[in-house]
Short mmCIF file of C-alpha atoms in Angstrom, two decimals:
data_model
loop_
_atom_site.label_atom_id
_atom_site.label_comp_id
_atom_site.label_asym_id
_atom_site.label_seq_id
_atom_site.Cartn_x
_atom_site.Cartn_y
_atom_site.Cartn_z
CA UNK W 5 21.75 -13.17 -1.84
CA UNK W 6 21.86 -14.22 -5.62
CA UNK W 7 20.20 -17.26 -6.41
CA UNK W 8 21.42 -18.79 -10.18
CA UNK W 9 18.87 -20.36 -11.67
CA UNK W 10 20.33 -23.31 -15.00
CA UNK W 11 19.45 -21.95 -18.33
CA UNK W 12 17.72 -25.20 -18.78
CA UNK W 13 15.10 -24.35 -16.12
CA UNK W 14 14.54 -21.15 -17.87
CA UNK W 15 14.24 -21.51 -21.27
CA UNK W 16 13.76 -23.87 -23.56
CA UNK W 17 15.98 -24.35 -26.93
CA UNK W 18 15.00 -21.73 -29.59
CA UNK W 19 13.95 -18.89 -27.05
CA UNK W 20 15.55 -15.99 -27.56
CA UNK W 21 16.90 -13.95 -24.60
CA UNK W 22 17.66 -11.15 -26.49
CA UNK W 23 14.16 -10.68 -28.04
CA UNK W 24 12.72 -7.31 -26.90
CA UNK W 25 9.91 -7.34 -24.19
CA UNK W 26 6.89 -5.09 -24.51
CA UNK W 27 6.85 -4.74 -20.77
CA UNK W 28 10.31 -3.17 -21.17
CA UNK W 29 9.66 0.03 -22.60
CA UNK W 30 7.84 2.97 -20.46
CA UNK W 31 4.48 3.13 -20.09
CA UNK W 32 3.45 7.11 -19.43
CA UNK W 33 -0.37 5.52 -19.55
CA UNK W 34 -0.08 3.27 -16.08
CA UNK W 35 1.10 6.65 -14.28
CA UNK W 36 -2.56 7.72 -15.54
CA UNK W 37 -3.68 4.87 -13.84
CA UNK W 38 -2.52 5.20 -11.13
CA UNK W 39 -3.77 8.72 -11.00
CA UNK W 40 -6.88 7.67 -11.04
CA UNK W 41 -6.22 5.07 -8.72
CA UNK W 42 -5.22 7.67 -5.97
CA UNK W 43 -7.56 10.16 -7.11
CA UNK W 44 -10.53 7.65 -6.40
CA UNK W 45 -8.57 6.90 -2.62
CA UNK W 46 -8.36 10.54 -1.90
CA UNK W 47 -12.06 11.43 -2.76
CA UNK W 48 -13.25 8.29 -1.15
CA UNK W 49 -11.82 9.85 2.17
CA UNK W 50 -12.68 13.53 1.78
CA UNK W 51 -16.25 12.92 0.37
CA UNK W 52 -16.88 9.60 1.22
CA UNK W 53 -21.00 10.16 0.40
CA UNK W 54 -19.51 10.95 -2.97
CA UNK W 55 -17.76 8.52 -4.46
CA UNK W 56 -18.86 5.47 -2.03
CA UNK W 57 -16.57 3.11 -3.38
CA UNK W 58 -13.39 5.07 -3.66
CA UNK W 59 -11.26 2.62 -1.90
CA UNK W 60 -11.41 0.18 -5.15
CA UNK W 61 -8.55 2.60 -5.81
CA UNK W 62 -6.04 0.36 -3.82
CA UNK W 63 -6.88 -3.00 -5.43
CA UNK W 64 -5.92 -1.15 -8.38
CA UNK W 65 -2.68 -0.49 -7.14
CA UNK W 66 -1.64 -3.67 -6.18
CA UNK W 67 -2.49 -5.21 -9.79
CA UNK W 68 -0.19 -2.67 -11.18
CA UNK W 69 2.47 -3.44 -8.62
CA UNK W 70 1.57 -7.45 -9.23
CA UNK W 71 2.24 -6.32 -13.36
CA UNK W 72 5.48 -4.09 -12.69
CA UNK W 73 7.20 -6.36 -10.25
CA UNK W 74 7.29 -9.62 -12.09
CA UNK W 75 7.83 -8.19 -15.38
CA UNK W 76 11.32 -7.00 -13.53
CA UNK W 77 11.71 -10.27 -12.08
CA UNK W 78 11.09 -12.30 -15.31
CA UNK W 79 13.25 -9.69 -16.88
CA UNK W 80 16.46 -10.50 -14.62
CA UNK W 81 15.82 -13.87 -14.91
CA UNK W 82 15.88 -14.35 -19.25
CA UNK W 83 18.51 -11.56 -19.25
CA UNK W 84 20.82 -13.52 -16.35
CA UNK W 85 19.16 -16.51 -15.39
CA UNK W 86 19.13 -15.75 -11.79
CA UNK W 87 17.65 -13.54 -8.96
CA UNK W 88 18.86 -11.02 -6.86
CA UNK W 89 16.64 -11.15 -3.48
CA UNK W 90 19.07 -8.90 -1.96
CA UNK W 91 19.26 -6.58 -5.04
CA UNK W 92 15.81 -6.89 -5.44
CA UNK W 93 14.36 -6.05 -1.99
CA UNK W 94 16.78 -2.98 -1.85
CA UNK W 95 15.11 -1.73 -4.97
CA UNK W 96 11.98 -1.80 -3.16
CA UNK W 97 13.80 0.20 0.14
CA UNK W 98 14.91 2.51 -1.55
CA UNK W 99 11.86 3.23 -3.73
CA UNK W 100 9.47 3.16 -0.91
CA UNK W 101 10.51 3.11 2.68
CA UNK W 102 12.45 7.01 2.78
CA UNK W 103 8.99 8.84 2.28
CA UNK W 104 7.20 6.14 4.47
CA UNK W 105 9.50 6.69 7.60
CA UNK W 106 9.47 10.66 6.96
CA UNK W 107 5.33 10.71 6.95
CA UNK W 108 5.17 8.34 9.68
CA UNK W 109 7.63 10.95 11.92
CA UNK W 110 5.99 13.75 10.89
CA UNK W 111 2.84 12.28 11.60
CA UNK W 112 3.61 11.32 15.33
CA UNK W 113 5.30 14.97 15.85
CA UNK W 114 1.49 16.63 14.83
CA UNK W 115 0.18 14.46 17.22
CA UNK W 116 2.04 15.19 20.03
CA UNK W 117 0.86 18.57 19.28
CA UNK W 118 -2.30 18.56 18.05
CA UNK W 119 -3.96 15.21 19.85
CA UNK W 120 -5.54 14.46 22.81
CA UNK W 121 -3.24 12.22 24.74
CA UNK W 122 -5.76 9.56 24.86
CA UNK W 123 -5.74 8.90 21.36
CA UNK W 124 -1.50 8.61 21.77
CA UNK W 125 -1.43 5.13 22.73
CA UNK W 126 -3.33 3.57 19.70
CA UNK W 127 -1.47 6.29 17.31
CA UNK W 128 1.74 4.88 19.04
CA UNK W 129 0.49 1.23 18.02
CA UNK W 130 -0.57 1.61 14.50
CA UNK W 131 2.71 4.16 13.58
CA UNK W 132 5.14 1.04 15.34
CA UNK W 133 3.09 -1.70 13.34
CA UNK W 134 3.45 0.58 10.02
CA UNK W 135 7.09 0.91 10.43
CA UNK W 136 7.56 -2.27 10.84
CA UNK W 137 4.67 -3.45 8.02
CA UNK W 138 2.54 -6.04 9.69
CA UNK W 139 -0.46 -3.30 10.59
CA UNK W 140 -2.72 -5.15 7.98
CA UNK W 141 -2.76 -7.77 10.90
CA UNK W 142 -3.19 -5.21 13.42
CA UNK W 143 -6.20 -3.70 12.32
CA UNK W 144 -7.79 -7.48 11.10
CA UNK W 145 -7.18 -8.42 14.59
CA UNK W 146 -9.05 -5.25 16.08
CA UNK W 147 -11.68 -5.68 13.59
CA UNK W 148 -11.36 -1.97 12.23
CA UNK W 149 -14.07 -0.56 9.72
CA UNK W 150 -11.79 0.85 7.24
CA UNK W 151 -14.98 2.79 6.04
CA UNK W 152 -15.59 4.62 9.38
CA UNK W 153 -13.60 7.83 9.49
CA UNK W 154 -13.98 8.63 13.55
CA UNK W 155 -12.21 9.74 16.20
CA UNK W 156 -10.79 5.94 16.74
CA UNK W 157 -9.14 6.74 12.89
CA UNK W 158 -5.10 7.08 13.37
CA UNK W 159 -2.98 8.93 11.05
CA UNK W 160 -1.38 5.91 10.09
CA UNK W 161 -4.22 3.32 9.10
CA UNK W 162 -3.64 4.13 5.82
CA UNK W 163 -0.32 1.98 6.50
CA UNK W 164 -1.88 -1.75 5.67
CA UNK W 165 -2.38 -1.43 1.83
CA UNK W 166 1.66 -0.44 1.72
CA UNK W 167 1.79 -3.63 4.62
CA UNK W 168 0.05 -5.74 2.41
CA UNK W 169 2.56 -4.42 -0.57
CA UNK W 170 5.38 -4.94 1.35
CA UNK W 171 4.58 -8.71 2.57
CA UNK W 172 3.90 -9.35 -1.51
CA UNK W 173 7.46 -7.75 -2.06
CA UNK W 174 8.96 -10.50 0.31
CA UNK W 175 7.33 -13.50 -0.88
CA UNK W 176 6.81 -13.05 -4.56
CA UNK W 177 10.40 -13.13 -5.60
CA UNK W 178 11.12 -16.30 -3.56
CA UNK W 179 7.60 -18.11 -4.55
CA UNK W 180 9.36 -17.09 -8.15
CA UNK W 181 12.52 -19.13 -7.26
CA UNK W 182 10.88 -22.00 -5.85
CA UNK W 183 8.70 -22.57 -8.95
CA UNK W 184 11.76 -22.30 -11.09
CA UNK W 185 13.56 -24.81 -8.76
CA UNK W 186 10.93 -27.28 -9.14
CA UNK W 187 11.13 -27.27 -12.63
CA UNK W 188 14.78 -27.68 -12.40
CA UNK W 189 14.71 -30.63 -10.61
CA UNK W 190 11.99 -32.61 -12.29
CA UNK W 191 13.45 -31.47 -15.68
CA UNK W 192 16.89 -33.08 -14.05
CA UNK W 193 14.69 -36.40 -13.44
CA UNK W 194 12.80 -36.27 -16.73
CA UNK W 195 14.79 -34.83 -19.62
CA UNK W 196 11.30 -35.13 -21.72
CA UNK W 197 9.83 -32.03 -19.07
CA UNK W 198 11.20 -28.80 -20.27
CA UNK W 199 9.09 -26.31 -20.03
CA UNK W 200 10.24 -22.29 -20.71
CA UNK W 201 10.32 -20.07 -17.51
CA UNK W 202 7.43 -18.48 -18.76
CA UNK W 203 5.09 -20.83 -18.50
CA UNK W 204 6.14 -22.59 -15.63
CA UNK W 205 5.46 -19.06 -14.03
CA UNK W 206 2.09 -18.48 -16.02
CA UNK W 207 0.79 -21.91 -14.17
CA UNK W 208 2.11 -21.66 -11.21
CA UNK W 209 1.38 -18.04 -10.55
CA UNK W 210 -1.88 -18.74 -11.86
CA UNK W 211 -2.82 -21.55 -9.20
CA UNK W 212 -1.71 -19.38 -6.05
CA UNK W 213 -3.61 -16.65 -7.63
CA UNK W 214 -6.76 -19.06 -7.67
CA UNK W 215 -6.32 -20.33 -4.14
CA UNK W 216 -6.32 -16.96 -3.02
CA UNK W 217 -9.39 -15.89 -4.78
CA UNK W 218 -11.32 -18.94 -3.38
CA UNK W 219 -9.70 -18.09 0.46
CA UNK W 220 -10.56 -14.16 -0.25
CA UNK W 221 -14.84 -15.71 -1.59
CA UNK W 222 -14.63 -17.99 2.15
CA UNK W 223 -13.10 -15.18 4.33
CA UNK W 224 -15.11 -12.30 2.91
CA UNK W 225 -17.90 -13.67 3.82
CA UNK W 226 -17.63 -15.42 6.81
CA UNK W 227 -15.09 -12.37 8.58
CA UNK W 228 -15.39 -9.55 6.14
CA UNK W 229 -13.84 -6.89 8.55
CA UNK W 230 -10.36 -8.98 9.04
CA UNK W 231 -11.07 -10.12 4.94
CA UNK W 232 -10.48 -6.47 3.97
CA UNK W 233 -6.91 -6.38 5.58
CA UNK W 234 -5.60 -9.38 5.21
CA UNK W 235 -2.97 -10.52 2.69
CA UNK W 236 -3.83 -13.71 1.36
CA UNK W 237 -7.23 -12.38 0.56
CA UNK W 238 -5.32 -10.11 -1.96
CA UNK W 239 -3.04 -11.96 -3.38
CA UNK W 240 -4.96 -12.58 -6.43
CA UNK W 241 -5.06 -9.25 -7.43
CA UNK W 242 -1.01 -9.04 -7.58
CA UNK W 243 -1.36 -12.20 -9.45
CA UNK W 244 -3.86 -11.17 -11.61
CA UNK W 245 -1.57 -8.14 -12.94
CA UNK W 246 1.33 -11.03 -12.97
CA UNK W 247 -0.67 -12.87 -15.60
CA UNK W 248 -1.11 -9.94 -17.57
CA UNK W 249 2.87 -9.14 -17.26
CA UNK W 250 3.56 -12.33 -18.45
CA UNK W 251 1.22 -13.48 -21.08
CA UNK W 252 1.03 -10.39 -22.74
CA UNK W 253 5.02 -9.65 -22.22
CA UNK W 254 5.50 -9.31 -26.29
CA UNK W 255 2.00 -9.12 -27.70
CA UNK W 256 -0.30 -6.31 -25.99
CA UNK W 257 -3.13 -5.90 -27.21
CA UNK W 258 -3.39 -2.54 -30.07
CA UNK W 259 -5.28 -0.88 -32.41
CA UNK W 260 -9.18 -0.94 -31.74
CA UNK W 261 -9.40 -3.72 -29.62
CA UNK W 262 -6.80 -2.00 -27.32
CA UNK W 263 -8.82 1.10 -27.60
CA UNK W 264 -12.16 -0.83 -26.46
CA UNK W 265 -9.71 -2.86 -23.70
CA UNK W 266 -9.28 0.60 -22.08
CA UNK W 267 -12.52 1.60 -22.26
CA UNK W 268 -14.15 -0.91 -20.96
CA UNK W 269 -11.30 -1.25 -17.95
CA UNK W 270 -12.00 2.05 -17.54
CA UNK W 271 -15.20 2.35 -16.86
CA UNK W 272 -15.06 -1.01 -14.87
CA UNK W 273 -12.65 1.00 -12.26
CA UNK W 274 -15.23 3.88 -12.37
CA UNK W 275 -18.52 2.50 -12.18
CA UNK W 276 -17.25 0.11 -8.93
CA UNK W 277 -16.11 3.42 -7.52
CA UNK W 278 -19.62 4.73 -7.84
CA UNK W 279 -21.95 1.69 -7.07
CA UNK W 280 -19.81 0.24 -4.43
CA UNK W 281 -19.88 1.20 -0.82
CA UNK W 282 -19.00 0.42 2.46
CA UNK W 283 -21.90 -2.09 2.46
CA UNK W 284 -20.44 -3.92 -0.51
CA UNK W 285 -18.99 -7.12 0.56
CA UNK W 286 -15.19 -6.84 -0.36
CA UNK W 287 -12.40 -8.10 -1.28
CA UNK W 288 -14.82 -11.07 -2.56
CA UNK W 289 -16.16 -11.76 -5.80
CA UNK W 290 -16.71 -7.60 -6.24
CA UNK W 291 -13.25 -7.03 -6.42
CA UNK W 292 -13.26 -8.52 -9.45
CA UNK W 293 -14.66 -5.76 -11.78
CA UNK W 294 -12.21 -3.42 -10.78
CA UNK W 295 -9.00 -6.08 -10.69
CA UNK W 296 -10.28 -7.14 -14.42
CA UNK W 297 -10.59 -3.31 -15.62
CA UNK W 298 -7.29 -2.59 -14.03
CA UNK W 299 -6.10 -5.99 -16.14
CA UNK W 300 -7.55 -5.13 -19.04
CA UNK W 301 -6.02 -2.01 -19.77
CA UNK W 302 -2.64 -3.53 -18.45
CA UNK W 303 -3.02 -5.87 -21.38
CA UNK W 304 -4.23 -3.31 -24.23
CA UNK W 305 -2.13 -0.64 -25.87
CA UNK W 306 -4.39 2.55 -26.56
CA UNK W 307 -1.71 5.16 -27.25
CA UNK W 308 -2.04 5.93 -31.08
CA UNK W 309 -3.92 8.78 -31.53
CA UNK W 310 -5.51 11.23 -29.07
CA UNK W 311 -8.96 9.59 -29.87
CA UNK W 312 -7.66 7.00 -27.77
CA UNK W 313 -8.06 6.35 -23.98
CA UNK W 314 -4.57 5.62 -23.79
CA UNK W 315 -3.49 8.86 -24.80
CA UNK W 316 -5.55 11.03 -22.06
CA UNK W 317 -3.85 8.22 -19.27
CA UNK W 318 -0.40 9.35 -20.77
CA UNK W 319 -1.10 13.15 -21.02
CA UNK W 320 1.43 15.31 -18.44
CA UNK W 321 -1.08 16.25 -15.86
CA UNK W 322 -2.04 12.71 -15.59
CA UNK W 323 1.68 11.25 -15.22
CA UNK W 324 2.06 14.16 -13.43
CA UNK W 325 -0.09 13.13 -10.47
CA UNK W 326 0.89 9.63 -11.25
CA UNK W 327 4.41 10.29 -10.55
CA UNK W 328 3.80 11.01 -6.98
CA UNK W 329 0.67 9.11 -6.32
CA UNK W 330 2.72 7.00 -3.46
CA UNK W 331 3.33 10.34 -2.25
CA UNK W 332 -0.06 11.72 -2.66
CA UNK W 333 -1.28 8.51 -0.39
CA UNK W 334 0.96 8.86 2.28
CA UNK W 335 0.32 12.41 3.19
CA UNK W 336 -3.20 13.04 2.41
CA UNK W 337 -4.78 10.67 5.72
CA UNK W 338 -2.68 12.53 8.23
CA UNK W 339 -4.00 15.71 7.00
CA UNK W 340 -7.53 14.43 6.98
CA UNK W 341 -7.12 12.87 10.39
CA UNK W 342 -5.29 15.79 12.10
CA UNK W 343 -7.99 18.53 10.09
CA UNK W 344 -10.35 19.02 12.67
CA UNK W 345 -8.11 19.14 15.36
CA UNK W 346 -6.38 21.27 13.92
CA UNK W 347 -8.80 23.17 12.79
CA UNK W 348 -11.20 23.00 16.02
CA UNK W 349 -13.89 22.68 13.72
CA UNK W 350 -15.44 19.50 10.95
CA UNK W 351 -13.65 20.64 7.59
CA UNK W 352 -15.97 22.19 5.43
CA UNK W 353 -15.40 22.43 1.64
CA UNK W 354 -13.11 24.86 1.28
CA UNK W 355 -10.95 22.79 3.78
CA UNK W 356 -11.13 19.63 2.29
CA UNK W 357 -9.95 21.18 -1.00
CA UNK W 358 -7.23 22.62 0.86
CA UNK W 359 -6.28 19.33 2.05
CA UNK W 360 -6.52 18.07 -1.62
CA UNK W 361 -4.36 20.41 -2.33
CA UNK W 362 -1.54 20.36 0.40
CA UNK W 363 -1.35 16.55 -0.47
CA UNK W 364 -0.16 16.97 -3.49
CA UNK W 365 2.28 20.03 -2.76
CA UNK W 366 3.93 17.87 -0.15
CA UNK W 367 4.06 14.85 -2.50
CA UNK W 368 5.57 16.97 -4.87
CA UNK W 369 8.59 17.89 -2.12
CA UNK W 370 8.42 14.90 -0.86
CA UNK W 371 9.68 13.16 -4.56
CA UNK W 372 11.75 16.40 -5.35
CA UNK W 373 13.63 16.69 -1.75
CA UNK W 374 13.74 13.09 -0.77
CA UNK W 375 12.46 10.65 -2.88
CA UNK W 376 14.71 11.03 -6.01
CA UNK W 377 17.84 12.54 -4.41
CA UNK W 378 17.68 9.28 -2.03
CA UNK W 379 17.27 6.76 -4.80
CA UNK W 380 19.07 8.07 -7.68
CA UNK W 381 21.85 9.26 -5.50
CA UNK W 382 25.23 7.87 -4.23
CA UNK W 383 24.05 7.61 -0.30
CA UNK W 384 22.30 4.53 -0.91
CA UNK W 385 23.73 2.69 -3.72
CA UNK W 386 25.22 0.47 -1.61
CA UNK W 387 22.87 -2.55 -0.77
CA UNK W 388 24.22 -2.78 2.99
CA UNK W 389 24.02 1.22 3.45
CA UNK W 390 20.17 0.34 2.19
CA UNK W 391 19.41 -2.49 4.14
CA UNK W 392 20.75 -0.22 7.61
CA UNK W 393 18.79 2.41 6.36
CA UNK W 394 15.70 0.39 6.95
CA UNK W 395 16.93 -0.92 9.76
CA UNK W 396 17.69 2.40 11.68
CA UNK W 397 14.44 3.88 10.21
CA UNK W 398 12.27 0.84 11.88
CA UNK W 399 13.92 1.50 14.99
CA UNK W 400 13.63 5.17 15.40
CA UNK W 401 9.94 4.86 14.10
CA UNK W 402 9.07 2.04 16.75
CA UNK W 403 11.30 3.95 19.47
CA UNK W 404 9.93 7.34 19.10
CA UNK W 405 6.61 5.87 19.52
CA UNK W 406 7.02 3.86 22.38
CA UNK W 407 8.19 7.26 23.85
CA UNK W 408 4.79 8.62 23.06
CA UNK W 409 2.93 6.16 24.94
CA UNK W 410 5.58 6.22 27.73
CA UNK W 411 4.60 10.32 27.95
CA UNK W 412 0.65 9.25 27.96
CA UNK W 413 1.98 6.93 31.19
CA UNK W 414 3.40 9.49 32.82
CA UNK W 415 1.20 12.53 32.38
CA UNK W 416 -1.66 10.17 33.35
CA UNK W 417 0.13 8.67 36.66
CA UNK W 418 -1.25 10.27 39.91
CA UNK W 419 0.91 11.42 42.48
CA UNK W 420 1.11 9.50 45.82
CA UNK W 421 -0.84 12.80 47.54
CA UNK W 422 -3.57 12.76 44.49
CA UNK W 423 -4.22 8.97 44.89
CA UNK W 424 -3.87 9.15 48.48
CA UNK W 425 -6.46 11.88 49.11
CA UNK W 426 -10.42 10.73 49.18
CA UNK W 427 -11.17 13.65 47.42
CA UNK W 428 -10.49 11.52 43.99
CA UNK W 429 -13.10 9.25 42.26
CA UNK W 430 -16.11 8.43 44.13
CA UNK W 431 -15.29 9.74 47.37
CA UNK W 432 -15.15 13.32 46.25
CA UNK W 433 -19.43 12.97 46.10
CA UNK W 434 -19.03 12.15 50.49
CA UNK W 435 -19.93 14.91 52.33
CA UNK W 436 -18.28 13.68 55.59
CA UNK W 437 -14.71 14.21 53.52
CA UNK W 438 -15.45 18.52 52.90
CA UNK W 439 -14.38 17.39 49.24
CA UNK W 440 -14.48 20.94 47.08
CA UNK W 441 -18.30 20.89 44.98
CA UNK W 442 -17.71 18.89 41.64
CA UNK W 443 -20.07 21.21 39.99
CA UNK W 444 -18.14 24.09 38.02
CA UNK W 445 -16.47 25.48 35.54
CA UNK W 446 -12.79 24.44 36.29
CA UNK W 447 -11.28 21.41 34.73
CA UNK W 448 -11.88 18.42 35.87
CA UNK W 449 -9.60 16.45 38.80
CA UNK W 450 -8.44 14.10 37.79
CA UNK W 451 -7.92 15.01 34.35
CA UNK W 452 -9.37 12.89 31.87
CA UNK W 453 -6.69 11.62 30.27
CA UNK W 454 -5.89 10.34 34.20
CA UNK W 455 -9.01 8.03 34.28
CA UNK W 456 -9.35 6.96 30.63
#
C-alpha cells in the first residue's frame, strides 16, 4: 500500500527537497546510547538492589525509535511525497521480528526442559501474546509487577516494551498520513492555509504527544501497575524523540552547547537509573527526566573532539554493544529466568556475570547468523515473502505453544482407575479404605502438577 501524498500538502513554495537533512547521515553516538540504554536494562535485572531504576533504560529506547522512525518517514515523504505502509512495515519485519521468533522458540524449547510443568501454561500465554505483540495488554490486565523477579516471571515478559514498539510501528505511519491528509484538504478549501509538512507534523505530533502525557499523569496514578504496560501511556516518549527528529532535522545543536546538551542528558539517564526504584511512580511525570536527557542529546551534536561526550557514545566498544542491543535484550531475560533452574541453585556472582556475558555472545550470533544475512539478503527482499514470513512465524510461535499447554493437560489428566480409586485426595487420610500411609519419602500421588 502506497499512499501519494500532493506536493502542495507537503511543502510549501521555496522548500527545497533536495536540501540535505542532518538526521540523514549516521550517527555512531545513538548506538552509544543505546548501549547504555540496554546496559542500564540488563543490570536492573541481574542486580536489581544496584541500580534500582534500571528499567528507565526502555523509555530510552522508545525516544530513539520515536527520533529514527519519523526522521525515515519525513524523509520518504520530501524525497517522494508519499508513504509506503507496506514498504514501511516490512522494514520493521525484517529488522525485528527474525531474532524475536528465534528467542521466543528457543525459549519455549528450555522450558520444556528445564521447567516445572506448572509454570508451562502461563509461559505458553505470555510466548503466544509476544508473538503475536499485544502482551503489554496481557500483563496490564493481570496486573504484573514488572519489578518482581519470582517464580511467576516468564521468559518472555520482557516481550511488552517490543509490544508497545510494535503497536507505535503500526499507528505512527498512518497517524502521519492522516495529518498530511487534513492539511490537504483544508489547503484544497482555503488556498490562504499552506503550511510545509514539517510543521503540520511538528503540531500535530506535538498534541498527541501531550494527550498522552496527561492520560500517562491520570493512569499512573490512579492504576500504576496496568500504567507501566500500557501504550498510550508511552506514547509521548516516541513523540518526544519525533519532535526532536523534526525540529532539529537541519540544525542540531554543536559546539559547547552540544557538549553541555550531552552532559546534562547524560547524567539525566543516569541519575534516574540510580534514584529511581520500583517504588517510583512511573511512567508519570518521572519519566520525564530520562525522556528529556534521552532528547537532549538527540538534539545536540558532541562529536568534535574526544573531550566531548559525544565522542566516548561513538567509540567502537560502545557501537559495538549498541549494534546488538535488540539482541542483547532479547536473550538476556530467558537466561536470567531459566538460571536457577538450571542451575538448581540462586545465581551467585560469578553466574550472573556469566549470564552478562552469554547475552552478549548470543546477540553477537544472533546479528552475525540471522539478523544481517536475513535482512540484507535476497530471501526477504520481497515485501510478500516478508509479510508470510511473519505470518508463518506468528503461527508456529502461537502453535507450538498451545502444544505446550496441551502436554501440561495431558500429563496432569488422571486415569479413569486413579480418579476412580478413594485412595486420591481426601479419602486417602480414611482408615476404613487401607489407603497406603501418606507419610514418606516417595513422591507424592497425585503428582503435583495433577492437583495444581
Amino acid at each position: 500500500m502506497v499512499v501519494t501524498l500532493t506536493t502542495g500538502s507537503i511543502q510549501r513554495p521555496g522548500d527545497n527537497p533536495q536540501k540535505p537533512m542532518a538526521a540523514r547521515s549516521f550517527r555512531p553516538e545513538l548506538q552509544g546510547l543505546r548501549t547504555i540504554a540496554v546496559m542500564a536494562v540488563v543490570i536492573y535485572h541481574l542486580w536489581p538492589g544496584r541500580l534500582t531504576g534500571g528499567f528507565v533504560g526502555v523509555d530510552v529506547f522508545f525516544v530513539i525509535s520515536g527520533y529514527l522512525i519519523t526522521s525515515h518517514i519525513y524523509r520518504e515523504v520530501e524525497r517522494t511525497s508519499r508513504i509506503s505502509l507496506l514498504g514501511f512495515w516490512a522494514r520493521r519485519i525484517r529488522r525485528l521480528l527474525p531474532a524475536a521468533f528465534m528467542v521466543l522458540l528457543v525459549s519455549l524449547a528450555a522450558c520444556y526442559i528445564w521447567l516445572p510443568e506448572t509454570l508451562w501454561e502461563s509461559t505458553a500465554r505470555q510466548t503466544a501474546s509476544s508473538a503475536l505483540y499485544f502482551q503489554n495488554w496481557i500483563l496490564a490486565a493481570d496486573s504484573v509487577d514488572y519489578s518482581a523477579t519470582n517464580a511467576d516471571a516468564t521468559v518472555a515478559q520482557h516481550y511488552w516494551s517490543l509490544s508497545v514498539e510494535e503497536q507505535f510501528y503500526v499507528f505512527w505511519p498512518i497517524l502521519i498520513i492522516v495529518l498530511l491528509a487534513i492539511v490537504r484538504a483544508t489547503a484544497k478549501r482555503r488556498p490562504d492555509f499552506n503550511p510545509s509538512a514539517r510543521m503540520t507534523l511538528i503540531v500535530g505530533l506535538a498534541v498527541v504527544g501531550l494527550l498522552s502525557l496527561v492520560y500517562s499523569l491520570y493512569e499512573t496514578a490512579v492504576n500504576p501497575a496496568a500504567a507501566y504496560f500500557v501504550t498510550p501511556t508511552r506514547v509521548w516518549e516516541f513523540s518526544a524523540g519525533s519532535l526532536v527528529a523534526l525540529i532539529f532535522i537541519d540544525r542540531r545543536v554543536k559546539g559547547r552547547l552540544g557538549a553541555v546538551l550531552v552532559w546534562v542528558g547524560l547524567t539525566a539517564i543516569i541519575s534516574s537509573s540510580i534514584a529511581y526504584s520500583s517504588t517510583t511512580p512511573f511512567p508519570g511525570y518521572t519519566a520525564l527526566l530520562p525522556v528529556a536527557g534521552t532528547a537532549a542529546i538527540l538534539a545536540s551534536d558532541g562529536l568534535a573532539s574526544a573531550s566531548k561526550p559525544g565522542w566516548f557514545l561513538s567509540s567502537k566498544p560502545m557501537t559495538f554493544v549498541g549494534d546488538i542491543s535488540y539482541a542483547v535484550y532479547l536473550w538476556h531475560w530467558p537466561l536470567i529466568v531459566l538460571a536457577p533452574w538450571i542451575l538448581q541453585n540462586e545465581p551467585g556472582l560469578t553466574a550472573k556475570v556469566g549470564i552478562l556475558a552469554l547475552s552478549i555472545v548470543l546477540a553477537w550470533l544472533t546479528k552475525v547468523l540471522l539478523e544481517e544475512p536475513l535482512r540484507k539478503g535476497g530471501l526477504l527482499r520481497r515485501n510478500g515473502v516478508v509479510y508470510s514470513f511473519a505470518a508463518v512465524g506468528m503461527i508456529l510461535v502461537t502453535t507450538l505453544s498451545f502444544g505446550l499447554v496441551a502436554q501440561t493437560n495431558e500429563s496432569s489428566a488422571l486415569s479413569p482407575a486413579e480418579a476412580a480409586s478413594q485412595c486420591h485426595g481426601p479419602g486417602a487420610l480414611e482408615p476404613k479404605n487401607h489407603c497406603e500411609s501418606v507419610v514418606g519419602d516417595a513422591p507424592p500421588v497425585p503428582s503435583a502438577v495433577q492437583v495444581s
